[in-house]
PDB file of C-alpha atoms and ligand atoms in Angstrom:
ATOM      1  CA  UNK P  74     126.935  92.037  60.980  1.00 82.00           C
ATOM      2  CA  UNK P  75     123.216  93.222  60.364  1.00 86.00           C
ATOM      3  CA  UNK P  76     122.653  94.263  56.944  1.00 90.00           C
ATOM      4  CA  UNK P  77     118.842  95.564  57.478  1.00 92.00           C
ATOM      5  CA  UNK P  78     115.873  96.163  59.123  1.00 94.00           C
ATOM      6  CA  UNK P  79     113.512  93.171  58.335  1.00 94.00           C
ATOM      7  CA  UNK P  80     110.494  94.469  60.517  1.00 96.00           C
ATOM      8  CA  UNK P  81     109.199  96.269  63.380  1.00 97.00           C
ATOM      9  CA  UNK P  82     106.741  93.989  65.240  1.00 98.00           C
ATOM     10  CA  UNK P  83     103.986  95.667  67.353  1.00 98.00           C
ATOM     11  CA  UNK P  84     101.334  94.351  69.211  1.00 98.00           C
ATOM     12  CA  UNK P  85      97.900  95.576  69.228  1.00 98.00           C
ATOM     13  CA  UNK P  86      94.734  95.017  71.041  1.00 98.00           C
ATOM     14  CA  UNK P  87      92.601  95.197  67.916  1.00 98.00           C
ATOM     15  CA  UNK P  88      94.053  94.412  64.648  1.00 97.00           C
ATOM     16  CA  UNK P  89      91.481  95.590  62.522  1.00 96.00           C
ATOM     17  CA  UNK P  90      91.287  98.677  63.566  1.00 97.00           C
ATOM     18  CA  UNK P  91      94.933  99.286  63.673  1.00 97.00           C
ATOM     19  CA  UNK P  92      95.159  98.078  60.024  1.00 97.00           C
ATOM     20  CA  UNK P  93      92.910 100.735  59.492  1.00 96.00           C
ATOM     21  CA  UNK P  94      94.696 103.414  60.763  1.00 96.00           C
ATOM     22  CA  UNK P  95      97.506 102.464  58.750  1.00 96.00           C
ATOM     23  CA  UNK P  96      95.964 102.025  55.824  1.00 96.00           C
ATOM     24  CA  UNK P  97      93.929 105.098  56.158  1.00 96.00           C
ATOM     25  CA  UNK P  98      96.251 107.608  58.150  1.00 95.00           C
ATOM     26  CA  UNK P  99      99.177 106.619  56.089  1.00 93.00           C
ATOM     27  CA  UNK P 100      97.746 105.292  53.194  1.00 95.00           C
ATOM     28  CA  UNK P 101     100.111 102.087  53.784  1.00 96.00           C
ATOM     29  CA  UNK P 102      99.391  99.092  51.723  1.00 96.00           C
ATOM     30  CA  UNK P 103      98.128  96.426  54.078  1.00 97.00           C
ATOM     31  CA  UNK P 104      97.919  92.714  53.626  1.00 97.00           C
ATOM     32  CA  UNK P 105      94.620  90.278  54.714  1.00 97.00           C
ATOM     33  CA  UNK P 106      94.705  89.229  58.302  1.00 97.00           C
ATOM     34  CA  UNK P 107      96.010  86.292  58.304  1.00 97.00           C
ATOM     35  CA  UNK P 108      95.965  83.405  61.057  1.00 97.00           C
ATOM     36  CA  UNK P 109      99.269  81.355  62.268  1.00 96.00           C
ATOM     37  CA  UNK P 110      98.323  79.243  65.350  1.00 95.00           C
ATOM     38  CA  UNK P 111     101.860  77.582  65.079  1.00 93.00           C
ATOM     39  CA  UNK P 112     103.138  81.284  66.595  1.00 94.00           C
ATOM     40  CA  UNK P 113      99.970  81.911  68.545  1.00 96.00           C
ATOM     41  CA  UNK P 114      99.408  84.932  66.379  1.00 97.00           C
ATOM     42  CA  UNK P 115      97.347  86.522  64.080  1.00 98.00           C
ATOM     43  CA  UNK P 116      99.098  89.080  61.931  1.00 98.00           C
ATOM     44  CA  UNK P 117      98.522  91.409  59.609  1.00 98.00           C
ATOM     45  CA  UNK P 118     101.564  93.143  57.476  1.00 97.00           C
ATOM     46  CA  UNK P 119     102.136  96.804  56.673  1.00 97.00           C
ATOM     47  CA  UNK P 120     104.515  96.656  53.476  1.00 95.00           C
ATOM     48  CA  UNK P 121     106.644  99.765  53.575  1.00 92.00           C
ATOM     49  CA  UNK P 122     109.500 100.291  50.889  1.00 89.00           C
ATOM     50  CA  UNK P 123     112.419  98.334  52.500  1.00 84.00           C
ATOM     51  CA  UNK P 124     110.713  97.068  55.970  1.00 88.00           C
ATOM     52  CA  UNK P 125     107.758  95.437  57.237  1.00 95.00           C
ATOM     53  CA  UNK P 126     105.456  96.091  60.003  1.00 97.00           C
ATOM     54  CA  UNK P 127     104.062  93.227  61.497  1.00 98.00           C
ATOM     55  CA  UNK P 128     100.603  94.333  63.256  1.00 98.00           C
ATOM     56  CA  UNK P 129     100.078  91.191  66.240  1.00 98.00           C
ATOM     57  CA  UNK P 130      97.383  89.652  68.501  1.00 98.00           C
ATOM     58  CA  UNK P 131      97.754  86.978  70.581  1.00 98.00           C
ATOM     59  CA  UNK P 132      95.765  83.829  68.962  1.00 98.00           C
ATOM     60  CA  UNK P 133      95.350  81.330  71.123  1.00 91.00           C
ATOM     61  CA  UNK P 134      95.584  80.447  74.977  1.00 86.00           C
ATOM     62  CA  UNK P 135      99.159  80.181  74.857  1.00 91.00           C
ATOM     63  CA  UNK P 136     100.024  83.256  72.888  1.00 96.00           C
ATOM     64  CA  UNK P 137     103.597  84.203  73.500  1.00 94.00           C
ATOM     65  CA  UNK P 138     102.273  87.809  73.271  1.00 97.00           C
ATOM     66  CA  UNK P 139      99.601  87.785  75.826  1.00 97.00           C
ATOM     67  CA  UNK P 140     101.503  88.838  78.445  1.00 96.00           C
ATOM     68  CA  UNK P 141     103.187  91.439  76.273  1.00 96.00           C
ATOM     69  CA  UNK P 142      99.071  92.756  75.765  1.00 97.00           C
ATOM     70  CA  UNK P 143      98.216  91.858  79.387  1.00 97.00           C
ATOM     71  CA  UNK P 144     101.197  94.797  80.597  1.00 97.00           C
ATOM     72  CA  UNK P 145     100.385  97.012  78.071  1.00 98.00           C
ATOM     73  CA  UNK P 146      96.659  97.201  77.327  1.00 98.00           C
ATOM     74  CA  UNK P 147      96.702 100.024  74.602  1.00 98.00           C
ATOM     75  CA  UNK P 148      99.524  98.029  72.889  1.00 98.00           C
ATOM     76  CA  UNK P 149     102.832  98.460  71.748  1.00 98.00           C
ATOM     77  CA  UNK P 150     106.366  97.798  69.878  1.00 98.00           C
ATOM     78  CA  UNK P 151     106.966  94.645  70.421  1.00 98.00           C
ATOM     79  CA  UNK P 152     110.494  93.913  68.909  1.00 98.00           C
ATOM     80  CA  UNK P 153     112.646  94.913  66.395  1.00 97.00           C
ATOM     81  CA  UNK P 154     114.375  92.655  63.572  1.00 96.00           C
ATOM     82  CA  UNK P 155     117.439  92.888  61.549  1.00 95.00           C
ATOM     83  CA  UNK P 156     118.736  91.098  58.360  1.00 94.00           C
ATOM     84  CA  UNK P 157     121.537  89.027  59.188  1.00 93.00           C
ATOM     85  CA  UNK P 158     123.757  86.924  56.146  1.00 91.00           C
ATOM     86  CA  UNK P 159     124.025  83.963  58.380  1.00 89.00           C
ATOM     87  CA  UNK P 160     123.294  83.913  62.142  1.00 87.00           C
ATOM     88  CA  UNK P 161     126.095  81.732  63.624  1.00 81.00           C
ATOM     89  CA  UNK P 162     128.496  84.603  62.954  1.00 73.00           C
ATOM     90  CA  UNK P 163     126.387  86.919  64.945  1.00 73.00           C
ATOM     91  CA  UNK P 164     126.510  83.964  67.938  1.00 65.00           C
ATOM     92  CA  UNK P 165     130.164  84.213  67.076  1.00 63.00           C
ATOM     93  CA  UNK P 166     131.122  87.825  67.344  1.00 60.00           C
ATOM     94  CA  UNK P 167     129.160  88.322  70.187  1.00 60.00           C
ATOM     95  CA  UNK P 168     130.852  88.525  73.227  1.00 61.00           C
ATOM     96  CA  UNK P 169     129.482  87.063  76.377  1.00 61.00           C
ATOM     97  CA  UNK P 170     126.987  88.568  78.501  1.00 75.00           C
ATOM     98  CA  UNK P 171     124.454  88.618  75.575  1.00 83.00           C
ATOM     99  CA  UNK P 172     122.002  85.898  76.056  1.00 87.00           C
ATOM    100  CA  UNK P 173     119.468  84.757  73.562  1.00 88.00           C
ATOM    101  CA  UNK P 174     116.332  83.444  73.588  1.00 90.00           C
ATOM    102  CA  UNK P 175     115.096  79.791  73.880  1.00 88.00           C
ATOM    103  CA  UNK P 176     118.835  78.619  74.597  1.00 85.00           C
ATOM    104  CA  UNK P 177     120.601  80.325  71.495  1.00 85.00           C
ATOM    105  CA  UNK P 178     119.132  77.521  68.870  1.00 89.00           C
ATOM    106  CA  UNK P 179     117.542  78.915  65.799  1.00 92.00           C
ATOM    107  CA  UNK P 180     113.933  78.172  65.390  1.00 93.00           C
ATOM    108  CA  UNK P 181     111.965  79.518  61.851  1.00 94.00           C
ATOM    109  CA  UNK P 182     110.133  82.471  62.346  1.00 92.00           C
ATOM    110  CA  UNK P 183     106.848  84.180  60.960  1.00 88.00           C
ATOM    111  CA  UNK P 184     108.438  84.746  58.062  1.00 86.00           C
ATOM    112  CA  UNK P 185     109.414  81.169  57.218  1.00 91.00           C
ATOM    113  CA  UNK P 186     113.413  82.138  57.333  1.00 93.00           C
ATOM    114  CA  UNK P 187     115.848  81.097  60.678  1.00 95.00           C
ATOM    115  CA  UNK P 188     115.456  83.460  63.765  1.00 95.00           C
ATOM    116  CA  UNK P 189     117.137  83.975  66.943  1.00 93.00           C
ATOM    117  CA  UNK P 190     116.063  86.331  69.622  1.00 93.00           C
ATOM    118  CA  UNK P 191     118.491  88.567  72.295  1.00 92.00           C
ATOM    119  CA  UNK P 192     117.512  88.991  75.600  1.00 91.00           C
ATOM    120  CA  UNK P 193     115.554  92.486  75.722  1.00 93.00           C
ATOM    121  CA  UNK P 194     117.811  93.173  78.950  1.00 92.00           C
ATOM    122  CA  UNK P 195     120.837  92.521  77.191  1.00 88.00           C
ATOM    123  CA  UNK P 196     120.168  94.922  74.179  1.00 90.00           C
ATOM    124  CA  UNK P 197     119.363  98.028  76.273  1.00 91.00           C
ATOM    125  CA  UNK P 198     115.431  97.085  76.901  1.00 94.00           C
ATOM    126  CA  UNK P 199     114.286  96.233  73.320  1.00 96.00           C
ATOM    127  CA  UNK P 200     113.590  92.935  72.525  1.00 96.00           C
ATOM    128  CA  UNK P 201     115.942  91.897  68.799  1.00 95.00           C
ATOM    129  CA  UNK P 202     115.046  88.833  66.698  1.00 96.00           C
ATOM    130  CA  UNK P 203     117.676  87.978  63.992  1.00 94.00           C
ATOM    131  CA  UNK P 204     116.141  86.607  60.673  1.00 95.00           C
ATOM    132  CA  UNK P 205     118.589  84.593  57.914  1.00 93.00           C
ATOM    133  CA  UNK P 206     118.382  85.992  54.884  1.00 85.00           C
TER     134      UNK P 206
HETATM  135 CO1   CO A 320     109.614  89.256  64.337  1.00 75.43          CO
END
């Protein structure tokens, strides 16, 4: 079962000034911007006691979040992710009719750990990535 929120990921159509408004609306402690053209991202993290927000652009042509950006201009929550001990026993207690992403094979994630995505129409119209912890 999930044992967490990891992060909230939402994308933005200027990080810099959304760092800002975190940093300065909510006085959240922000990291640097920082640049990962493996994920077609740049990201910057809002580190809240117990979860992360990940604040996304699209870097890069083939940015899997440019379509994302392209349907919603002013931005948005992009996905949610959960804590899980050990994701094959999420793949096993999940009945069928829940699909995942990119053929239900792990691939490692922003955050350097396992992932696994749900289909966003599967899980009620949010997109869920699972992260091993
Ligand atoms: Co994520």
């Amino acid at each position: 079962m999930i044992s967490g929120l990891a992060h909230i990921a939402i994308v933005v159509p200027d990080l810099s000034k959304a760092a800002y408004l975190y940093k300065n609306i909510f006085g959240a402690e922000i990291s640097d911007q920082l640049d990962l053209p493996e994920h077609g991202v740049s990201i910057i993290k809002v580190n809240l006691p117990g979860c992360l927000i990940e604040l996304l652009h699209p870097l890069g042509p083939q940015s899997p979040i440019q379509k994302f950006l392209d349907k919603n201009p002013d931005g948005g929550m992009h996905h949610l992710c959960f804590n899980v001990n050990d994701l094959s026993i999420i793949k096993n207690a999940t009945q069928d009719k829940i699909r995942y992403l990119n053929g239900g094979n792990p691939k490692i994630g922003m955050e350097g750990k396992p992932v696994l995505f749900i289909h966003p129409k599967d899980m009620c119209g949010t997109l869920v990535e699972l992260e091993e912890h």
